[in-house]
Short mmCIF file of C-alpha atoms in Angstrom, two decimals:
data_model
loop_
_atom_site.label_atom_id
_atom_site.label_comp_id
_atom_site.label_asym_id
_atom_site.label_seq_id
_atom_site.Cartn_x
_atom_site.Cartn_y
_atom_site.Cartn_z
CA MET X 1 6.69 29.70 -42.79
CA GLU X 2 8.85 32.70 -41.57
CA SER X 3 6.05 33.63 -39.70
CA ALA X 4 4.62 30.50 -38.29
CA VAL X 5 3.79 28.61 -35.03
CA ARG X 6 6.33 25.64 -34.62
CA ILE X 7 5.37 22.73 -32.36
CA ARG X 8 8.18 20.32 -31.81
CA MET X 9 7.79 16.84 -30.20
CA PHE X 10 10.89 15.50 -28.88
CA ARG X 11 11.53 11.76 -29.52
CA GLN X 12 13.09 10.75 -26.36
CA GLY X 13 10.61 7.63 -25.77
CA LEU X 14 7.37 7.03 -23.94
CA GLY X 15 6.84 10.38 -22.41
CA ASP X 16 5.68 14.07 -23.20
CA SER X 17 8.23 16.85 -24.13
CA PHE X 18 6.74 19.34 -26.39
CA LEU X 19 8.53 22.75 -27.11
CA LEU X 20 6.35 25.64 -28.61
CA SER X 21 7.46 28.55 -30.58
CA PHE X 22 5.42 31.44 -31.41
CA PRO X 23 6.33 34.61 -33.38
CA GLY X 24 6.82 37.64 -31.04
CA ASP X 25 7.69 41.28 -30.93
CA ALA X 26 11.26 40.76 -29.90
CA GLY X 27 11.89 37.19 -31.51
CA GLU X 28 10.34 33.85 -30.80
CA VAL X 29 8.34 33.23 -27.70
CA HIS X 30 9.24 29.57 -26.48
CA VAL X 31 7.10 27.40 -24.15
CA LEU X 32 8.09 24.06 -22.68
CA ILE X 33 5.32 21.69 -22.15
CA ASP X 34 6.43 18.92 -19.98
CA PHE X 35 10.02 17.16 -20.08
CA GLY X 36 9.96 13.46 -19.34
CA VAL X 37 10.11 9.88 -20.33
CA LEU X 38 8.98 6.74 -18.71
CA LEU X 39 11.13 5.10 -16.05
CA GLY X 40 12.89 2.06 -17.41
CA THR X 41 13.46 3.62 -20.80
CA PRO X 42 17.03 2.48 -21.83
CA ASP X 43 19.54 5.30 -21.54
CA ALA X 44 16.88 7.59 -20.27
CA LYS X 45 19.07 10.01 -18.37
CA ALA X 46 21.36 10.40 -21.64
CA LYS X 47 18.16 10.92 -23.69
CA MET X 48 16.92 13.65 -21.44
CA GLN X 49 20.03 15.31 -21.14
CA LYS X 50 20.25 15.31 -25.20
CA VAL X 51 16.70 16.92 -25.19
CA ALA X 52 17.74 19.63 -22.76
CA GLY X 53 20.83 20.56 -25.07
CA HIS X 54 18.38 20.98 -28.04
CA ILE X 55 16.11 23.03 -25.73
CA VAL X 56 18.95 25.46 -24.72
CA SER X 57 20.14 25.42 -28.29
CA THR X 58 16.82 26.32 -30.06
CA THR X 59 15.76 28.69 -27.44
CA ALA X 60 19.08 30.52 -27.43
CA GLY X 61 19.21 30.14 -23.62
CA LYS X 62 15.90 31.81 -23.24
CA LEU X 63 12.64 29.98 -22.27
CA ASP X 64 9.64 32.16 -21.75
CA VAL X 65 7.39 29.50 -20.09
CA MET X 66 8.28 26.20 -18.39
CA VAL X 67 5.14 24.02 -17.85
CA ALA X 68 4.80 20.88 -15.67
CA THR X 69 1.32 19.38 -16.23
CA HIS X 70 1.15 16.89 -13.48
CA GLU X 71 3.10 14.64 -11.14
CA HIS X 72 4.02 11.72 -13.32
CA TRP X 73 7.65 10.49 -14.14
CA ASP X 74 7.25 10.41 -17.99
CA HIS X 75 6.21 14.04 -18.00
CA VAL X 76 8.62 15.70 -15.46
CA SER X 77 11.63 13.19 -15.20
CA GLY X 78 13.95 15.53 -17.35
CA PHE X 79 13.56 18.09 -14.80
CA ALA X 80 15.39 15.73 -12.69
CA GLN X 81 17.80 13.79 -14.83
CA ALA X 82 18.74 16.92 -16.86
CA GLN X 83 18.78 19.41 -14.04
CA ALA X 84 22.36 20.55 -14.42
CA LEU X 85 21.95 21.47 -18.18
CA LEU X 86 18.80 23.70 -17.30
CA GLU X 87 20.31 25.82 -14.47
CA ARG X 88 20.25 29.52 -14.44
CA ASP X 89 23.58 30.12 -16.29
CA LYS X 90 22.48 27.93 -19.20
CA LEU X 91 18.54 28.48 -19.45
CA GLU X 92 16.96 31.80 -18.44
CA VAL X 93 13.28 30.78 -17.43
CA SER X 94 10.74 33.87 -17.28
CA GLU X 95 7.66 31.91 -15.87
CA SER X 96 6.85 28.46 -14.48
CA TRP X 97 3.31 27.22 -14.76
CA VAL X 98 1.69 24.48 -12.94
CA ALA X 99 -1.74 23.67 -11.91
CA TRP X 100 -3.66 24.85 -8.78
CA THR X 101 -3.12 21.17 -7.36
CA GLU X 102 0.60 22.36 -6.63
CA LYS X 103 -0.62 25.52 -4.88
CA PRO X 104 0.55 25.68 -0.90
CA ASP X 105 -2.42 26.33 1.64
CA GLU X 106 -5.17 25.60 -1.25
CA PRO X 107 -7.33 23.28 0.91
CA LEU X 108 -8.42 20.72 -1.76
CA ALA X 109 -4.78 20.83 -3.27
CA ASP X 110 -3.40 19.96 0.13
CA GLU X 111 -5.64 17.15 0.56
CA LEU X 112 -5.02 15.56 -2.71
CA ARG X 113 -1.19 15.99 -2.39
CA GLY X 114 -1.57 14.27 1.14
CA ARG X 115 -3.64 11.39 0.05
CA ARG X 116 -1.58 10.92 -3.04
CA ALA X 117 1.92 10.70 -0.97
CA ALA X 118 0.07 8.31 1.52
CA ALA X 119 -1.29 6.36 -1.15
CA VAL X 120 2.14 5.95 -3.10
CA ASN X 121 3.95 4.95 0.25
CA ARG X 122 1.22 2.46 1.25
CA ILE X 123 1.28 0.80 -2.18
CA ALA X 124 5.09 0.68 -2.15
CA ALA X 125 4.66 -1.17 1.29
CA ALA X 126 2.02 -3.80 -0.08
CA SER X 127 4.43 -4.37 -2.92
CA ARG X 128 7.22 -5.21 -0.64
CA GLN X 129 5.03 -7.56 1.49
CA ILE X 130 3.71 -9.32 -1.78
CA GLY X 131 7.09 -9.40 -3.19
CA ALA X 132 8.38 -11.21 0.04
CA SER X 133 6.59 -14.48 -0.99
CA ALA X 134 8.41 -16.87 -3.18
CA ASP X 135 5.15 -17.67 -5.20
CA PRO X 136 5.23 -16.73 -8.76
CA VAL X 137 2.07 -15.27 -8.76
CA ALA X 138 2.84 -13.18 -5.78
CA GLN X 139 5.95 -12.05 -7.68
CA LYS X 140 3.95 -11.19 -10.75
CA SER X 141 1.68 -9.05 -8.71
CA ALA X 142 4.43 -7.30 -6.87
CA ALA X 143 6.03 -6.58 -10.34
CA ARG X 144 2.80 -4.95 -11.52
CA LEU X 145 2.53 -2.90 -8.55
CA ASN X 146 6.05 -1.46 -9.14
CA ALA X 147 5.52 -0.74 -12.58
CA ILE X 148 2.77 1.54 -11.55
CA LEU X 149 5.04 3.03 -8.82
CA GLU X 150 7.57 3.80 -11.61
CA PHE X 151 5.25 6.70 -12.36
CA TRP X 152 6.42 8.48 -9.33
CA GLY X 153 10.04 7.88 -10.19
CA GLY X 154 10.70 4.76 -7.84
CA GLN X 155 10.37 4.64 -4.02
CA GLY X 156 12.46 4.13 -1.09
CA ALA X 157 16.03 5.39 0.08
CA ALA X 158 17.53 4.84 -3.43
CA ALA X 159 14.97 6.93 -5.13
CA ARG X 160 17.07 10.32 -4.90
CA ALA X 161 14.99 11.79 -7.46
CA THR X 162 11.12 11.52 -7.66
CA THR X 163 8.13 13.27 -9.30
CA ARG X 164 7.80 15.32 -6.16
CA THR X 165 11.61 16.58 -6.33
CA ALA X 166 11.12 17.36 -9.94
CA MET X 167 7.75 19.30 -9.58
CA ASP X 168 9.44 21.26 -6.53
CA TRP X 169 12.43 22.07 -8.82
CA VAL X 170 10.06 23.47 -11.64
CA LYS X 171 8.33 25.53 -9.03
CA ALA X 172 11.28 27.12 -7.57
CA ARG X 173 13.22 27.63 -10.98
CA THR X 174 12.04 31.23 -11.14
CA SER X 175 12.69 32.07 -7.62
CA PRO X 176 12.10 34.63 -6.07
CA ARG X 177 9.37 35.07 -8.59
CA PRO X 178 6.53 32.31 -7.53
CA PRO X 179 5.14 30.05 -10.21
CA ARG X 180 1.92 30.66 -11.91
CA TYR X 181 -0.89 28.43 -10.42
CA LEU X 182 -3.64 28.09 -12.96
CA PHE X 183 -7.21 27.26 -12.31
CA PRO X 184 -9.65 26.19 -14.98
CA GLY X 185 -11.65 29.07 -16.15
CA GLU X 186 -8.73 31.52 -16.58
CA THR X 187 -7.74 33.01 -19.74
CA PHE X 188 -4.79 35.55 -20.53
CA THR X 189 -2.77 36.65 -23.45
CA LEU X 190 0.82 34.89 -23.68
CA PRO X 191 3.35 37.31 -22.61
CA GLY X 192 5.48 38.68 -25.81
CA ALA X 193 3.58 36.49 -28.51
CA LYS X 194 1.65 38.14 -31.08
CA ARG X 195 -1.94 37.76 -30.27
CA VAL X 196 -1.88 34.35 -28.60
CA ARG X 197 -4.52 33.55 -25.90
CA VAL X 198 -4.19 30.82 -23.30
CA TYR X 199 -7.33 29.17 -21.96
CA VAL X 200 -7.07 26.95 -18.91
CA LEU X 201 -9.65 24.05 -19.18
CA GLY X 202 -8.42 21.72 -16.32
CA PRO X 203 -7.77 20.11 -13.88
CA PRO X 204 -11.19 20.66 -12.36
CA HIS X 205 -11.60 22.16 -8.92
CA ASP X 206 -13.82 19.42 -7.99
CA LYS X 207 -12.99 15.84 -6.49
CA LYS X 208 -16.06 14.61 -8.40
CA TRP X 209 -14.62 15.14 -11.47
CA ILE X 210 -10.98 14.15 -10.32
CA LYS X 211 -11.97 10.81 -9.46
CA LYS X 212 -14.12 10.15 -12.62
CA SER X 213 -11.39 8.22 -14.75
CA ASP X 214 -13.34 5.70 -16.77
CA PRO X 215 -16.77 5.92 -18.64
CA THR X 216 -19.85 4.20 -17.04
CA LYS X 217 -22.40 1.94 -18.80
CA SER X 218 -24.83 4.68 -18.67
CA ALA X 219 -22.71 7.18 -20.46
CA SER X 220 -19.89 5.63 -22.65
CA GLU X 221 -17.95 8.91 -23.32
CA VAL X 222 -15.10 7.15 -24.77
CA TYR X 223 -14.28 4.80 -27.76
CA GLN X 224 -14.56 1.77 -25.60
CA LEU X 225 -16.64 1.15 -22.57
CA ALA X 226 -14.37 0.44 -19.53
CA ALA X 227 -15.53 -1.19 -16.31
CA ALA X 228 -16.01 1.32 -13.56
CA SER X 229 -13.33 1.32 -10.86
CA GLY X 230 -12.99 2.25 -7.23
CA ALA X 231 -10.49 2.34 -4.54
CA ASP X 232 -11.05 1.38 -0.96
CA PHE X 233 -8.52 3.30 1.02
CA SER X 234 -9.42 1.64 4.26
CA LEU X 235 -7.02 -0.89 3.37
CA PHE X 236 -4.30 1.42 4.05
CA SER X 237 -4.54 1.18 7.70
CA ALA X 238 -4.02 -2.61 7.71
CA ILE X 239 -0.83 -1.94 5.35
CA ASP X 240 0.33 0.57 7.99
CA ALA X 241 -0.07 -1.67 10.90
CA LEU X 242 1.62 -4.45 8.88
CA GLU X 243 4.60 -2.29 8.08
CA ALA X 244 4.90 -1.23 11.70
CA GLY X 245 5.09 -4.82 12.90
CA GLU X 246 1.78 -4.53 14.73
CA MET X 247 0.50 -7.80 13.20
CA PRO X 248 1.58 -10.88 11.39
CA GLY X 249 1.68 -10.81 7.61
CA ASP X 250 -1.27 -13.24 7.22
CA GLN X 251 -3.44 -11.11 9.75
CA PRO X 252 -5.11 -7.92 8.42
CA PHE X 253 -7.73 -8.02 10.98
CA ASP X 254 -8.05 -6.77 14.35
CA GLU X 255 -6.96 -9.13 17.30
CA TRP X 256 -10.60 -9.47 18.47
CA PHE X 257 -11.60 -11.12 15.04
CA ARG X 258 -8.45 -13.52 14.80
CA ILE X 259 -8.31 -17.04 15.55
CA SER X 260 -4.97 -18.15 16.70
CA GLU X 261 -3.14 -20.91 14.84
CA LYS X 262 -2.80 -22.83 18.01
CA SER X 263 -6.61 -22.99 18.99
CA ALA X 264 -7.41 -23.42 15.20
CA ARG X 265 -5.39 -26.62 14.93
CA GLY X 266 -7.87 -28.43 17.19
CA THR X 267 -10.62 -27.54 14.64
CA ARG X 268 -11.76 -30.11 11.85
CA PHE X 269 -11.94 -27.18 9.61
CA PHE X 270 -8.15 -26.27 10.02
CA ARG X 271 -7.07 -29.88 9.91
CA ASP X 272 -8.92 -30.52 6.61
CA ARG X 273 -8.80 -27.27 4.92
CA TYR X 274 -5.56 -25.52 5.96
CA ASP X 275 -3.07 -27.47 7.80
CA LYS X 276 -3.21 -30.43 5.47
CA GLY X 277 -4.81 -29.07 2.60
CA PRO X 278 -3.56 -27.75 -0.66
CA THR X 279 -1.43 -24.43 -0.30
CA TRP X 280 -3.51 -22.67 -2.83
CA ARG X 281 -6.39 -22.63 -0.09
CA ARG X 282 -4.14 -20.59 2.21
CA ILE X 283 -4.93 -16.81 2.44
CA GLU X 284 -1.35 -15.58 3.46
CA ASN X 285 -0.94 -12.20 1.91
CA ASP X 286 -3.78 -12.49 -0.39
CA TRP X 287 -5.69 -9.75 1.38
CA LEU X 288 -3.22 -7.26 -0.12
CA GLY X 289 -4.45 -7.90 -3.57
CA PRO X 290 -6.79 -4.85 -3.66
CA ALA X 291 -3.51 -2.73 -3.68
CA GLY X 292 -3.44 -3.30 -7.43
CA ALA X 293 -6.76 -1.76 -7.88
CA LEU X 294 -5.93 1.17 -5.58
CA ALA X 295 -2.63 1.70 -7.50
CA LEU X 296 -4.56 1.90 -10.78
CA GLN X 297 -6.99 4.15 -9.14
CA LEU X 298 -4.31 6.56 -7.80
CA ASP X 299 -2.45 6.58 -11.26
CA SER X 300 -5.78 7.66 -12.95
CA ASP X 301 -6.69 10.29 -10.34
CA THR X 302 -3.20 11.77 -10.77
CA ASN X 303 -3.81 11.96 -14.49
CA ASN X 304 -7.14 13.79 -13.98
CA THR X 305 -5.13 16.36 -12.26
CA SER X 306 -3.35 17.25 -15.43
CA LEU X 307 -3.09 20.64 -16.46
CA VAL X 308 -4.82 21.54 -19.92
CA LEU X 309 -3.86 24.23 -21.82
CA ALA X 310 -5.45 25.49 -25.07
CA PHE X 311 -3.57 28.17 -27.19
CA GLU X 312 -5.77 30.30 -29.57
CA LEU X 313 -4.11 32.25 -32.49
CA GLU X 314 -6.34 35.22 -32.25
CA ASP X 315 -5.76 36.43 -35.77
CA THR X 316 -7.07 33.08 -37.30
CA GLY X 317 -9.10 31.59 -34.41
CA GLU X 318 -6.99 28.45 -34.73
CA VAL X 319 -6.73 26.50 -31.49
CA LEU X 320 -3.75 24.11 -30.27
CA LEU X 321 -5.06 21.77 -27.60
CA PHE X 322 -2.58 20.04 -24.98
CA PRO X 323 -4.52 17.96 -22.69
CA ALA X 324 -1.56 16.14 -21.11
CA ASP X 325 -3.15 12.76 -19.61
CA ALA X 326 -6.37 14.22 -18.48
CA GLN X 327 -9.10 11.45 -18.30
CA VAL X 328 -13.08 11.51 -18.70
CA GLY X 329 -13.91 13.49 -15.48
CA ASN X 330 -11.30 16.14 -16.57
CA TRP X 331 -12.72 16.55 -20.05
CA LEU X 332 -16.32 16.52 -19.00
CA SER X 333 -15.60 19.30 -16.35
CA TRP X 334 -14.73 21.62 -19.24
CA ASP X 335 -18.32 22.00 -20.38
CA GLU X 336 -19.01 23.84 -16.85
CA ILE X 337 -16.75 26.53 -17.99
CA GLU X 338 -17.40 29.79 -19.70
CA TRP X 339 -14.77 32.27 -20.48
CA SER X 340 -15.32 35.98 -21.06
CA VAL X 341 -12.75 37.42 -23.41
CA ASP X 342 -12.61 41.15 -23.73
CA PRO X 343 -10.86 42.01 -27.19
CA GLY X 344 -10.40 45.62 -26.23
CA ASN X 345 -11.10 48.66 -28.60
CA GLY X 346 -14.45 48.83 -27.47
CA ALA X 347 -15.68 45.76 -28.88
CA ALA X 348 -18.24 43.47 -27.23
CA VAL X 349 -16.90 40.68 -24.65
CA ARG X 350 -16.91 37.32 -26.35
CA LYS X 351 -18.59 34.40 -24.46
CA VAL X 352 -16.28 31.24 -25.01
CA LYS X 353 -17.33 27.57 -24.37
CA ALA X 354 -14.99 24.54 -24.54
CA GLY X 355 -17.07 23.42 -27.54
CA HIS X 356 -16.16 26.72 -29.39
CA LEU X 357 -12.42 25.86 -28.62
CA LEU X 358 -12.65 22.24 -29.84
CA ALA X 359 -14.39 23.14 -33.09
CA ARG X 360 -11.61 25.45 -34.06
CA THR X 361 -8.83 23.11 -32.89
CA VAL X 362 -6.21 22.40 -35.67
CA PHE X 363 -3.74 20.66 -33.42
CA TYR X 364 -4.34 17.99 -31.04
CA LYS X 365 -1.70 16.49 -28.64
CA ILE X 366 -3.30 13.18 -28.11
CA GLY X 367 -3.87 12.57 -24.56
CA HIS X 368 -2.17 9.78 -22.45
CA HIS X 369 -0.35 8.41 -25.40
CA GLY X 370 -3.39 7.19 -26.85
CA SER X 371 -5.08 5.39 -24.13
CA HIS X 372 -8.84 4.48 -24.23
CA ASN X 373 -10.19 6.95 -21.60
CA ALA X 374 -8.08 10.11 -22.36
CA THR X 375 -9.75 11.18 -25.52
CA LEU X 376 -13.53 11.77 -25.23
CA ARG X 377 -15.98 11.10 -28.02
CA GLU X 378 -18.93 13.40 -28.08
CA ASN X 379 -17.49 15.86 -25.86
CA GLY X 380 -14.20 15.71 -27.27
CA LEU X 381 -12.84 14.27 -30.77
CA GLU X 382 -16.15 14.55 -32.42
CA LEU X 383 -16.26 18.25 -31.61
CA MET X 384 -12.91 18.71 -33.50
CA THR X 385 -14.58 19.52 -36.91
CA ASP X 386 -11.87 21.63 -38.48
CA ASP X 387 -10.81 20.00 -41.85
CA GLY X 388 -7.20 20.97 -41.19
CA LEU X 389 -7.03 18.83 -37.64
CA VAL X 390 -3.48 17.43 -37.21
CA ALA X 391 -2.37 15.34 -34.04
CA MET X 392 0.73 14.19 -32.50
CA LEU X 393 1.36 11.00 -30.59
CA PRO X 394 3.93 10.80 -27.90
CA LEU X 395 4.27 6.93 -28.01
CA ASP X 396 6.68 4.21 -28.06
CA ARG X 397 4.95 0.90 -28.83
CA PRO X 398 7.50 -1.54 -27.82
CA THR X 399 7.52 0.41 -24.31
CA ALA X 400 3.94 0.31 -24.06
CA SER X 401 3.53 -3.35 -25.08
CA LYS X 402 6.32 -4.38 -22.34
CA MET X 403 3.97 -2.62 -19.69
CA GLU X 404 0.93 -4.55 -21.32
CA TRP X 405 -0.84 -1.33 -22.37
CA ASN X 406 -3.12 -1.24 -25.17
CA MET X 407 -1.72 2.00 -26.52
CA PRO X 408 -2.70 3.46 -28.91
CA PHE X 409 -6.35 1.98 -28.38
CA PRO X 410 -7.27 0.43 -31.76
CA SER X 411 -10.78 2.03 -32.18
CA LEU X 412 -9.99 5.59 -31.05
CA TYR X 413 -6.75 5.51 -33.22
CA GLU X 414 -8.68 4.55 -36.21
CA ARG X 415 -11.06 7.29 -35.46
CA LEU X 416 -8.35 9.80 -34.96
CA GLY X 417 -6.98 8.61 -38.40
CA GLU X 418 -10.30 9.54 -39.82
CA ARG X 419 -10.77 12.98 -38.29
CA CYS X 420 -7.12 13.81 -39.08
CA LYS X 421 -7.35 12.57 -42.69
CA GLY X 422 -4.17 10.44 -41.70
CA ARG X 423 -2.21 13.45 -40.46
CA ILE X 424 -0.90 11.96 -37.28
CA LEU X 425 2.80 12.61 -36.61
CA ASP X 426 3.98 9.60 -34.38
CA LEU X 427 7.12 9.91 -31.87
CA GLU X 428 8.02 6.45 -33.02
CA LEU X 429 7.08 6.14 -36.52
CA GLY X 430 7.66 9.65 -37.85
CA MET X 431 5.89 10.65 -40.96
CA PRO X 432 2.59 9.06 -41.80
CA LYS X 433 1.92 7.55 -45.24
CA LYS X 434 -0.24 9.50 -47.66
CA PRO X 435 -3.84 8.34 -47.36
CA GLU X 436 -5.41 7.27 -50.79
CA ALA X 437 -8.35 9.70 -50.17
CA MET X 438 -6.06 12.88 -50.05
CA SER X 439 -5.09 14.71 -52.89
CA ASP X 440 -1.57 15.16 -53.90
CA ALA X 441 -1.88 18.91 -53.49
CA ASP X 442 -3.15 18.76 -49.92
CA TRP X 443 -0.75 16.09 -48.85
CA THR X 444 2.28 18.14 -50.24
CA ARG X 445 0.97 21.31 -48.20
CA PHE X 446 1.02 19.00 -45.25
CA GLN X 447 4.35 17.80 -46.03
CA GLN X 448 5.87 21.34 -46.15
CA ARG X 449 4.74 21.92 -42.82
CA VAL X 450 6.65 18.94 -41.11
CA ASP X 451 10.11 18.25 -40.44
CA VAL X 452 11.02 14.93 -39.21
CA GLN X 453 14.49 14.39 -37.51
CA GLU X 454 16.03 11.73 -35.41
CA ASP X 455 15.48 13.65 -32.03
CA TRP X 456 12.25 15.49 -32.76
CA ILE X 457 9.47 16.18 -35.24
CA ASP X 458 8.39 19.75 -36.07
CA TYR X 459 4.98 20.92 -37.32
CA ARG X 460 4.51 24.55 -38.52
CA ILE X 461 1.14 26.42 -38.60
CA PRO X 462 1.41 29.48 -40.69
CA LEU X 463 0.01 32.78 -39.65
#
């Protein structure tokens, strides 16, 4: 194990924080992929500061690559909560990697960021309007909207640190050197490491794939058929007018189409159905209800902008796959990519497809904490055919249950267990139990590669 790749999953709660260490010519090469925990996690700031201390200690104050995969709080919160412990006098950072979606003056990136910022602000406005009602159902709806907004670190004047400020800090961390903006189809060797090649699979540079979050009836790509979803952003113009005080709270429509309460009181319909009728018949702020669907779609679209990386150990051909929270469209887009790899020394150029990488995957960071639509079936897990496949699950079940999330999704988790032969290292549960079908010798070899501590779980891949 002296010459081994080490993958460390920190156990801070529901969120992603992985430290990869590769053998290098001048010592280990360290890559940090994400650094966050879900908003509302007890003692979240203290936990992330503790993780920051481990990162500085393990790397001896030198981090080769800092990666922020996408703009969600459970992936980047630590860059805000433990910022002071990661400043230049404590941690040297050679490179920062982010997706092309963060690149300035990139037209599609600018469009996505603008729409995302506008959507978050308007969903927050809808939450405020719905929450102003004393109705218990409205209060529950507002709470659900706020739970989704927590992925961006909260909103309003009290939210001093958001996902945007965290991402901006990562991008500025190596200033004056700019961050590395990664596009799908890129491949390069990891600087300083011994024959490690990086492949960029996502996010797709295509709105069609970014907006495809769930499977469809005609193509059930995952382990459960989910209903198709959509978002009607035209609702936002009404929310803007409401926030600006340009219309009453129960009137989302243009004045031309309104019936004033004064004139309506003279009609039989109003007397029978509204004025003296049961309160449940009243529209009030019910028109804001679609904001929930919009919030969920925005959350999924952001997941689909996840930076997806595969690390190939060139001497063995083994692959480590880190898909962040990529959902259906991100995964499907990989099939359109073909990498050309020049091995040098006059050897022929290799043509590499995503299926080749998946077939050689020996480590899989389970996508989006085990949700139903973040691990593809035929174009994903079923292509991971290596007998040595091991997975890590960054999930805290009590937190997921509190948020009413079905994680890990049962049929997916069952299939993962089959494909990995029980070798799933779980952030919450730690070391799995030995499967009956696995030999004692194989289980011993697996155990020798694993180190479970209170604050992290290590898995080593010998070279």
